[in-house]
PDB file of C-alpha atoms in Angstrom:
ATOM      1  CA  MET S   1       0.000   0.000   0.000  1.00  0.00           C
ATOM      2  CA  PRO S   2       2.761   2.556   0.803  1.00  0.00           C
ATOM      3  CA  TYR S   3       4.354   1.588  -2.517  1.00  0.00           C
ATOM      4  CA  LYS S   4       1.040   2.324  -4.289  1.00  0.00           C
ATOM      5  CA  ASN S   5       0.853   5.746  -2.604  1.00  0.00           C
ATOM      6  CA  THR S   6       4.435   6.520  -3.581  1.00  0.00           C
ATOM      7  CA  MET S   7       3.704   5.571  -7.186  1.00  0.00           C
ATOM      8  CA  LYS S   8       0.555   7.723  -7.176  1.00  0.00           C
ATOM      9  CA  LYS S   9       2.529  10.689  -5.825  1.00  0.00           C
ATOM     10  CA  TRP S  10       5.295  10.090  -8.355  1.00  0.00           C
ATOM     11  CA  THR S  11       2.782  10.093 -11.247  1.00  0.00           C
ATOM     12  CA  HIS S  12       1.145  13.230  -9.866  1.00  0.00           C
ATOM     13  CA  ASN S  13       4.510  15.026  -9.623  1.00  0.00           C
ATOM     14  CA  GLU S  14       5.514  13.829 -13.073  1.00  0.00           C
ATOM     15  CA  ARG S  15       2.288  15.248 -14.508  1.00  0.00           C
ATOM     16  CA  LEU S  16       2.906  18.579 -12.766  1.00  0.00           C
ATOM     17  CA  ILE S  17       6.448  18.763 -14.211  1.00  0.00           C
ATOM     18  CA  GLU S  18       5.036  18.022 -17.687  1.00  0.00           C
ATOM     19  CA  ILE S  19       2.439  20.816 -17.329  1.00  0.00           C
ATOM     20  CA  ILE S  20       5.085  23.344 -16.193  1.00  0.00           C
ATOM     21  CA  ALA S  21       7.430  22.268 -19.023  1.00  0.00           C
ATOM     22  CA  ALA S  22       4.562  22.676 -21.516  1.00  0.00           C
ATOM     23  CA  LEU S  23       3.857  26.193 -20.202  1.00  0.00           C
ATOM     24  CA  PHE S  24       7.528  27.093 -20.688  1.00  0.00           C
ATOM     25  CA  ILE S  25       7.522  25.586 -24.195  1.00  0.00           C
ATOM     26  CA  LEU S  26       4.511  27.755 -25.059  1.00  0.00           C
ATOM     27  CA  LEU S  27       6.118  30.866 -23.520  1.00  0.00           C
ATOM     28  CA  PHE S  28       9.607  30.479 -25.008  1.00  0.00           C
ATOM     29  CA  LEU S  29       8.484  29.333 -28.440  1.00  0.00           C
ATOM     30  CA  TYR S  30       5.874  32.092 -28.777  1.00  0.00           C
ATOM     31  CA  THR S  31       8.179  34.893 -27.568  1.00  0.00           C
ATOM     32  CA  GLY S  32      11.143  33.488 -29.532  1.00  0.00           C
ATOM     33  CA  ILE S  33       9.163  33.366 -32.795  1.00  0.00           C
ATOM     34  CA  SER S  34       7.716  36.853 -32.111  1.00  0.00           C
ATOM     35  CA  LYS S  35      11.203  38.294 -31.527  1.00  0.00           C
ATOM     36  CA  ILE S  36      12.396  36.863 -34.844  1.00  0.00           C
ATOM     37  CA  ARG S  37       9.265  38.019 -36.719  1.00  0.00           C
ATOM     38  CA  GLU S  38       9.607  41.526 -35.262  1.00  0.00           C
ATOM     39  CA  HIS S  39      13.388  41.476 -35.328  1.00  0.00           C
ATOM     40  CA  THR S  40      13.890  45.093 -36.423  1.00  0.00           C
ATOM     41  CA  SER S  41      11.605  46.503 -33.705  1.00  0.00           C
ATOM     42  CA  PHE S  42      13.145  44.165 -31.132  1.00  0.00           C
ATOM     43  CA  ARG S  43      16.693  45.258 -32.059  1.00  0.00           C
ATOM     44  CA  ILE S  44      15.706  48.949 -31.905  1.00  0.00           C
ATOM     45  CA  ALA S  45      14.019  48.488 -28.507  1.00  0.00           C
ATOM     46  CA  LEU S  46      17.112  46.674 -27.177  1.00  0.00           C
ATOM     47  CA  SER S  47      19.444  49.348 -28.556  1.00  0.00           C
ATOM     48  CA  GLN S  48      17.560  51.971 -26.519  1.00  0.00           C
ATOM     49  CA  SER S  49      18.354  50.155 -23.278  1.00  0.00           C
ATOM     50  CA  PRO S  50      21.261  51.665 -21.337  1.00  0.00           C
ATOM     51  CA  LEU S  51      22.210  48.205 -20.046  1.00  0.00           C
ATOM     52  CA  LEU S  52      22.016  46.219 -23.286  1.00  0.00           C
ATOM     53  CA  GLY S  53      22.301  48.895 -25.984  1.00  0.00           C
ATOM     54  CA  SER S  54      25.884  48.100 -26.978  1.00  0.00           C
ATOM     55  CA  THR S  55      25.119  44.400 -27.536  1.00  0.00           C
ATOM     56  CA  ALA S  56      21.689  44.858 -29.150  1.00  0.00           C
ATOM     57  CA  GLY S  57      22.744  43.368 -32.514  1.00  0.00           C
ATOM     58  CA  LEU S  58      24.055  40.152 -30.952  1.00  0.00           C
ATOM     59  CA  LEU S  59      21.358  39.823 -28.266  1.00  0.00           C
ATOM     60  CA  SER S  60      18.515  40.358 -30.742  1.00  0.00           C
ATOM     61  CA  TRP S  61      19.463  37.002 -32.333  1.00  0.00           C
ATOM     62  CA  LEU S  62      20.949  35.213 -29.311  1.00  0.00           C
ATOM     63  CA  LEU S  63      17.867  35.613 -27.092  1.00  0.00           C
ATOM     64  CA  PRO S  64      15.210  34.177 -29.452  1.00  0.00           C
ATOM     65  CA  ILE S  65      17.535  31.337 -30.544  1.00  0.00           C
ATOM     66  CA  THR S  66      18.246  30.449 -26.878  1.00  0.00           C
ATOM     67  CA  GLU S  67      14.513  30.513 -26.132  1.00  0.00           C
ATOM     68  CA  ILE S  68      13.722  28.166 -29.039  1.00  0.00           C
ATOM     69  CA  ILE S  69      16.551  25.761 -28.078  1.00  0.00           C
ATOM     70  CA  THR S  70      15.314  25.773 -24.451  1.00  0.00           C
ATOM     71  CA  ALA S  71      11.779  24.979 -25.636  1.00  0.00           C
ATOM     72  CA  SER S  72      13.086  21.985 -27.592  1.00  0.00           C
ATOM     73  CA  LEU S  73      15.093  20.748 -24.565  1.00  0.00           C
ATOM     74  CA  LEU S  74      11.903  20.920 -22.481  1.00  0.00           C
ATOM     75  CA  LEU S  75       9.998  18.738 -24.954  1.00  0.00           C
ATOM     76  CA  PHE S  76      12.042  15.566 -24.404  1.00  0.00           C
ATOM     77  CA  PRO S  77      11.936  13.885 -20.951  1.00  0.00           C
ATOM     78  CA  ILE S  78      15.658  13.041 -21.157  1.00  0.00           C
ATOM     79  CA  THR S  79      16.707  16.708 -21.607  1.00  0.00           C
ATOM     80  CA  ARG S  80      13.857  18.272 -19.601  1.00  0.00           C
ATOM     81  CA  LYS S  81      15.903  18.805 -16.438  1.00  0.00           C
ATOM     82  CA  HIS S  82      18.532  20.770 -18.376  1.00  0.00           C
ATOM     83  CA  GLY S  83      15.750  22.696 -20.102  1.00  0.00           C
ATOM     84  CA  LEU S  84      14.281  23.609 -16.721  1.00  0.00           C
ATOM     85  CA  MET S  85      17.690  24.748 -15.438  1.00  0.00           C
ATOM     86  CA  ILE S  86      18.168  27.010 -18.473  1.00  0.00           C
ATOM     87  CA  SER S  87      14.577  28.241 -18.052  1.00  0.00           C
ATOM     88  CA  LEU S  88      15.336  29.187 -14.450  1.00  0.00           C
ATOM     89  CA  GLY S  89      18.524  30.975 -15.552  1.00  0.00           C
ATOM     90  CA  LEU S  90      16.740  32.864 -18.340  1.00  0.00           C
ATOM     91  CA  MET S  91      13.757  33.827 -16.186  1.00  0.00           C
ATOM     92  CA  SER S  92      16.065  34.996 -13.366  1.00  0.00           C
ATOM     93  CA  LEU S  93      18.039  37.188 -15.804  1.00  0.00           C
ATOM     94  CA  PHE S  94      14.845  38.618 -17.328  1.00  0.00           C
ATOM     95  CA  THR S  95      13.414  39.289 -13.846  1.00  0.00           C
ATOM     96  CA  ILE S  96      16.581  41.098 -12.689  1.00  0.00           C
ATOM     97  CA  TYR S  97      16.592  43.185 -15.891  1.00  0.00           C
ATOM     98  CA  ILE S  98      12.904  44.090 -15.523  1.00  0.00           C
ATOM     99  CA  ALA S  99      13.348  44.934 -11.832  1.00  0.00           C
ATOM    100  CA  PHE S 100      16.182  47.276 -12.856  1.00  0.00           C
ATOM    101  CA  MET S 101      13.927  48.912 -15.483  1.00  0.00           C
ATOM    102  CA  VAL S 102      11.006  49.252 -13.020  1.00  0.00           C
ATOM    103  CA  PHE S 103      13.167  51.010 -10.451  1.00  0.00           C
ATOM    104  CA  PHE S 104      15.449  53.101 -12.644  1.00  0.00           C
ATOM    105  CA  ILE S 105      14.036  53.699 -16.155  1.00  0.00           C
ATOM    106  CA  PRO S 106      10.258  52.938 -16.203  1.00  0.00           C
ATOM    107  CA  SER S 107       9.689  55.292 -19.157  1.00  0.00           C
ATOM    108  CA  LEU S 108      11.633  53.098 -21.599  1.00  0.00           C
ATOM    109  CA  PRO S 109       9.628  50.779 -23.886  1.00  0.00           C
ATOM    110  CA  CYS S 110       9.709  47.035 -23.227  1.00  0.00           C
ATOM    111  CA  SER S 111      11.752  44.934 -25.645  1.00  0.00           C
ATOM    112  CA  CYS S 112       9.531  41.895 -25.131  1.00  0.00           C
ATOM    113  CA  GLY S 113       8.160  39.415 -27.656  1.00  0.00           C
ATOM    114  CA  GLY S 114       4.555  39.132 -28.872  1.00  0.00           C
ATOM    115  CA  VAL S 115       1.644  40.207 -26.684  1.00  0.00           C
ATOM    116  CA  LEU S 116       3.969  40.487 -23.657  1.00  0.00           C
ATOM    117  CA  LYS S 117       5.048  43.944 -24.819  1.00  0.00           C
ATOM    118  CA  GLU S 118       1.482  45.117 -24.076  1.00  0.00           C
ATOM    119  CA  LEU S 119       2.157  44.545 -20.353  1.00  0.00           C
ATOM    120  CA  ASN S 120       3.553  47.430 -18.325  1.00  0.00           C
ATOM    121  CA  TRP S 121       6.801  46.951 -16.394  1.00  0.00           C
ATOM    122  CA  ASN S 122       5.062  46.056 -13.092  1.00  0.00           C
ATOM    123  CA  GLN S 123       2.764  43.505 -14.723  1.00  0.00           C
ATOM    124  CA  HIS S 124       5.756  42.089 -16.533  1.00  0.00           C
ATOM    125  CA  LEU S 125       7.723  41.801 -13.297  1.00  0.00           C
ATOM    126  CA  SER S 126       4.849  39.864 -11.643  1.00  0.00           C
ATOM    127  CA  PHE S 127       4.564  37.626 -14.729  1.00  0.00           C
ATOM    128  CA  ASN S 128       8.298  36.850 -14.631  1.00  0.00           C
ATOM    129  CA  ILE S 129       8.344  36.191 -10.879  1.00  0.00           C
ATOM    130  CA  PHE S 130       5.458  33.726 -11.365  1.00  0.00           C
ATOM    131  CA  PHE S 131       7.329  31.843 -14.121  1.00  0.00           C
ATOM    132  CA  THR S 132      10.601  31.897 -12.151  1.00  0.00           C
ATOM    133  CA  ALA S 133       8.729  30.328  -9.214  1.00  0.00           C
ATOM    134  CA  LEU S 134       7.240  27.706 -11.574  1.00  0.00           C
ATOM    135  CA  SER S 135      10.708  26.724 -12.811  1.00  0.00           C
ATOM    136  CA  ILE S 136      11.963  26.389  -9.216  1.00  0.00           C
ATOM    137  CA  ILE S 137       8.957  24.186  -8.330  1.00  0.00           C
ATOM    138  CA  ALA S 138       9.511  21.996 -11.407  1.00  0.00           C
ATOM    139  CA  LEU S 139      13.220  21.561 -10.636  1.00  0.00           C
ATOM    140  CA  TRP S 140      12.450  20.763  -7.011  1.00  0.00           C
ATOM    141  CA  LEU S 141       9.863  18.161  -8.070  1.00  0.00           C
ATOM    142  CA  THR S 142      12.337  16.688 -10.584  1.00  0.00           C
ATOM    143  CA  LYS S 143      14.930  16.270  -7.833  1.00  0.00           C
ATOM    144  CA  ARG S 144      12.345  14.835  -5.432  1.00  0.00           C
ATOM    145  CA  ASN S 145      10.874  12.492  -7.998  1.00  0.00           C
ATOM    146  CA  LYS S 146      13.778  10.052  -8.181  1.00  0.00           C
ATOM    147  CA  LEU S 147      12.318   6.577  -7.519  1.00  0.00           C
ATOM    148  CA  PHE S 148      15.416   4.577  -8.293  1.00  0.00           C
ATOM    149  CA  ILE S 149      18.960   5.063  -7.006  1.00  0.00           C
ATOM    150  CA  ALA S 150      21.934   3.483  -8.711  1.00  0.00           C
ATOM    151  CA  ILE S 151      23.996   1.409  -6.235  1.00  0.00           C
ATOM    152  CA  ASN S 152      27.649   0.532  -6.618  1.00  0.00           C
ATOM    153  CA  ARG S 153      27.818  -3.270  -6.834  1.00  0.00           C
ATOM    154  CA  LYS S 154      30.918  -3.634  -4.624  1.00  0.00           C
ATOM    155  CA  SER S 155      30.645  -0.865  -2.052  1.00  0.00           C
ATOM    156  CA  ARG S 156      26.790  -0.972  -1.945  1.00  0.00           C
ATOM    157  CA  THR S 157      26.721   2.805  -1.795  1.00  0.00           C
ATOM    158  CA  PRO S 158      24.674   5.090  -4.044  1.00  0.00           C
ATOM    159  CA  VAL S 159      26.538   6.364  -7.100  1.00  0.00           C
TER     160      VAL S 159
ATOM    161  CA  MET H   1       4.108   9.379 -27.315  1.00  0.00           C
ATOM    162  CA  LYS H   2       1.947  10.171 -24.275  1.00  0.00           C
ATOM    163  CA  LYS H   3       4.967  11.818 -22.608  1.00  0.00           C
ATOM    164  CA  TYR H   4       5.277  14.264 -25.500  1.00  0.00           C
ATOM    165  CA  LEU H   5       1.573  15.067 -25.801  1.00  0.00           C
ATOM    166  CA  LEU H   6       1.487  18.206 -23.624  1.00  0.00           C
ATOM    167  CA  GLY H   7       4.685  19.508 -25.205  1.00  0.00           C
ATOM    168  CA  ILE H   8       3.340  18.958 -28.719  1.00  0.00           C
ATOM    169  CA  VAL H   9       0.086  20.737 -27.776  1.00  0.00           C
ATOM    170  CA  ALA H  10       2.193  23.662 -26.423  1.00  0.00           C
ATOM    171  CA  ILE H  11       4.252  23.826 -29.655  1.00  0.00           C
ATOM    172  CA  PHE H  12       1.064  23.771 -31.734  1.00  0.00           C
ATOM    173  CA  MET H  13      -0.473  26.565 -29.605  1.00  0.00           C
ATOM    174  CA  ALA H  14       2.703  28.697 -29.823  1.00  0.00           C
ATOM    175  CA  ILE H  15       2.726  28.374 -33.618  1.00  0.00           C
ATOM    176  CA  VAL H  16      -0.999  29.224 -33.848  1.00  0.00           C
ATOM    177  CA  PHE H  17      -0.621  32.254 -31.525  1.00  0.00           C
ATOM    178  CA  SER H  18       2.401  33.468 -33.492  1.00  0.00           C
ATOM    179  CA  ALA H  19       0.602  33.031 -36.804  1.00  0.00           C
ATOM    180  CA  PHE H  20      -2.437  34.988 -35.642  1.00  0.00           C
ATOM    181  CA  SER H  21      -0.626  37.761 -33.789  1.00  0.00           C
ATOM    182  CA  GLU H  22      -0.140  40.844 -35.897  1.00  0.00           C
ATOM    183  CA  THR H  23       3.457  41.786 -36.528  1.00  0.00           C
ATOM    184  CA  ASN H  24       4.545  45.399 -36.270  1.00  0.00           C
ATOM    185  CA  ASP H  25       7.775  44.741 -38.083  1.00  0.00           C
ATOM    186  CA  LYS H  26       6.933  45.982 -41.531  1.00  0.00           C
ATOM    187  CA  VAL H  27      10.204  47.844 -42.070  1.00  0.00           C
ATOM    188  CA  ASP H  28      13.761  47.022 -43.068  1.00  0.00           C
ATOM    189  CA  ASP H  29      15.286  50.219 -41.762  1.00  0.00           C
ATOM    190  CA  GLY H  30      13.560  52.247 -39.081  1.00  0.00           C
ATOM    191  CA  ASN H  31      15.517  55.360 -40.045  1.00  0.00           C
ATOM    192  CA  LEU H  32      14.416  55.492 -43.677  1.00  0.00           C
ATOM    193  CA  GLN H  33      10.791  54.417 -43.402  1.00  0.00           C
ATOM    194  CA  THR H  34       8.105  57.097 -43.217  1.00  0.00           C
ATOM    195  CA  TYR H  35       5.682  56.929 -40.300  1.00  0.00           C
ATOM    196  CA  THR H  36       3.230  59.133 -38.498  1.00  0.00           C
ATOM    197  CA  TRP H  37       4.979  60.129 -35.262  1.00  0.00           C
ATOM    198  CA  HIS H  38       3.169  61.098 -32.054  1.00  0.00           C
ATOM    199  CA  LYS H  39       5.083  63.377 -29.725  1.00  0.00           C
ATOM    200  CA  TYR H  40       5.478  62.460 -26.035  1.00  0.00           C
ATOM    201  CA  ASN H  41       5.468  64.807 -23.047  1.00  0.00           C
ATOM    202  CA  THR H  42       8.650  66.129 -21.409  1.00  0.00           C
ATOM    203  CA  ALA H  43       8.851  63.223 -18.929  1.00  0.00           C
ATOM    204  CA  GLY H  44       8.426  60.775 -21.819  1.00  0.00           C
ATOM    205  CA  ASP H  45       5.734  58.707 -20.104  1.00  0.00           C
ATOM    206  CA  SER H  46       2.667  59.582 -22.208  1.00  0.00           C
ATOM    207  CA  GLU H  47       1.657  61.107 -25.514  1.00  0.00           C
ATOM    208  CA  LEU H  48       0.685  64.746 -25.645  1.00  0.00           C
ATOM    209  CA  ASP H  49      -3.025  65.471 -25.442  1.00  0.00           C
ATOM    210  CA  PRO H  50      -4.201  66.796 -27.890  1.00  0.00           C
ATOM    211  CA  ILE H  51      -1.987  64.713 -30.148  1.00  0.00           C
ATOM    212  CA  VAL H  52       0.955  66.413 -31.819  1.00  0.00           C
ATOM    213  CA  SER H  53       1.822  64.365 -34.889  1.00  0.00           C
ATOM    214  CA  TYR H  54       4.238  64.525 -37.776  1.00  0.00           C
ATOM    215  CA  SER H  55       4.627  62.315 -40.859  1.00  0.00           C
ATOM    216  CA  GLY H  56       8.130  61.560 -42.046  1.00  0.00           C
ATOM    217  CA  THR H  57      11.288  59.594 -41.293  1.00  0.00           C
ATOM    218  CA  ALA H  58      12.677  59.132 -37.770  1.00  0.00           C
ATOM    219  CA  ASP H  59      15.436  61.670 -38.458  1.00  0.00           C
ATOM    220  CA  ALA H  60      12.951  64.259 -39.712  1.00  0.00           C
ATOM    221  CA  ALA H  61      10.713  63.631 -36.679  1.00  0.00           C
ATOM    222  CA  ARG H  62      13.697  64.249 -34.395  1.00  0.00           C
ATOM    223  CA  THR H  63      14.200  67.658 -35.924  1.00  0.00           C
ATOM    224  CA  GLN H  64      10.469  68.394 -35.847  1.00  0.00           C
ATOM    225  CA  PHE H  65      10.037  67.338 -32.207  1.00  0.00           C
ATOM    226  CA  ALA H  66      13.291  69.009 -31.095  1.00  0.00           C
ATOM    227  CA  CYS H  67      14.955  65.777 -29.894  1.00  0.00           C
ATOM    228  CA  PRO H  68      18.232  65.823 -31.850  1.00  0.00           C
ATOM    229  CA  THR H  69      20.065  63.354 -29.594  1.00  0.00           C
ATOM    230  CA  SER H  70      18.992  59.933 -28.331  1.00  0.00           C
ATOM    231  CA  GLY H  71      18.683  59.033 -24.657  1.00  0.00           C
ATOM    232  CA  ALA H  72      16.647  57.163 -22.073  1.00  0.00           C
ATOM    233  CA  VAL H  73      13.278  58.940 -22.432  1.00  0.00           C
ATOM    234  CA  ILE H  74      10.690  58.558 -25.208  1.00  0.00           C
ATOM    235  CA  CYS H  75      10.361  61.577 -27.503  1.00  0.00           C
ATOM    236  CA  GLY H  76       7.908  60.124 -30.029  1.00  0.00           C
ATOM    237  CA  ARG H  77       6.257  56.903 -31.133  1.00  0.00           C
ATOM    238  CA  ALA H  78       5.706  55.645 -34.667  1.00  0.00           C
ATOM    239  CA  TYR H  79       2.213  54.831 -35.939  1.00  0.00           C
ATOM    240  CA  THR H  80       1.114  53.231 -39.184  1.00  0.00           C
ATOM    241  CA  SER H  81      -0.861  55.272 -41.699  1.00  0.00           C
ATOM    242  CA  GLY H  82      -3.898  53.352 -40.411  1.00  0.00           C
ATOM    243  CA  GLY H  83      -3.311  54.669 -36.879  1.00  0.00           C
ATOM    244  CA  SER H  84      -1.946  51.499 -35.261  1.00  0.00           C
ATOM    245  CA  PRO H  85       0.883  52.066 -32.767  1.00  0.00           C
ATOM    246  CA  LEU H  86       4.229  50.435 -33.608  1.00  0.00           C
ATOM    247  CA  ASN H  87       6.974  49.325 -31.272  1.00  0.00           C
ATOM    248  CA  ILE H  88       9.309  51.945 -32.775  1.00  0.00           C
ATOM    249  CA  TYR H  89      10.301  55.011 -30.784  1.00  0.00           C
ATOM    250  CA  ILE H  90      12.595  57.980 -31.035  1.00  0.00           C
ATOM    251  CA  MET H  91      14.305  58.787 -27.773  1.00  0.00           C
ATOM    252  CA  LYS H  92      15.725  61.864 -26.059  1.00  0.00           C
ATOM    253  CA  PRO H  93      17.936  62.449 -23.022  1.00  0.00           C
ATOM    254  CA  ALA H  94      16.219  62.586 -19.614  1.00  0.00           C
ATOM    255  CA  PRO H  95      15.030  66.122 -18.718  1.00  0.00           C
TER     256      PRO H  95
END
């Protein structure tokens, strides 16, 4: 019976990780495609940023490509953990950047992809904090969800 | 296949959303294209009311709106001839 409960919990956690990964796939793929479709506007908006202006040309391609690669890592169960780690890194960077903009230069336009540029800086900050929290939850569940531990045959210790 | 189902649904949705969202990027060079520009207030946080507009290139709008140098505050925003706002701005230094 305890084994059955553990399995049920494992399946439940696995489903939750899949849902969070799917949300990130939707977010990164949509914003990545939007940034490429509106590349000129995106590059101009980035070039107006005092923090990123000097690297606008490079970042305007690097960001959407990274987002699309992350979305593809999240699709496959074998690479999902790495996808979630990159998602956490990206969302943390975006959140720090937006927090900087909120506090220091709120009058600048947002260089976001798709409908996200319709959000104001505060809404965008809340949105990013929510997704950063989701990536932390998914990574925590991934770590917690290990049912099997590899044991060294000779020493009988986990490897 | 079941493990990929949610991911595939998310990819499909992202492609559909992208296909149906209107793109503002109708230009190759923001400095040469002609737009209708709406002037912003001194603080650069909202458009002037009543609207002060000018049709021309970004460089011409800079001269017209007296924002010769770029900076951290919005001086004007580009609109299409149909009146839709674009994600293209001319900037000015903070007051």
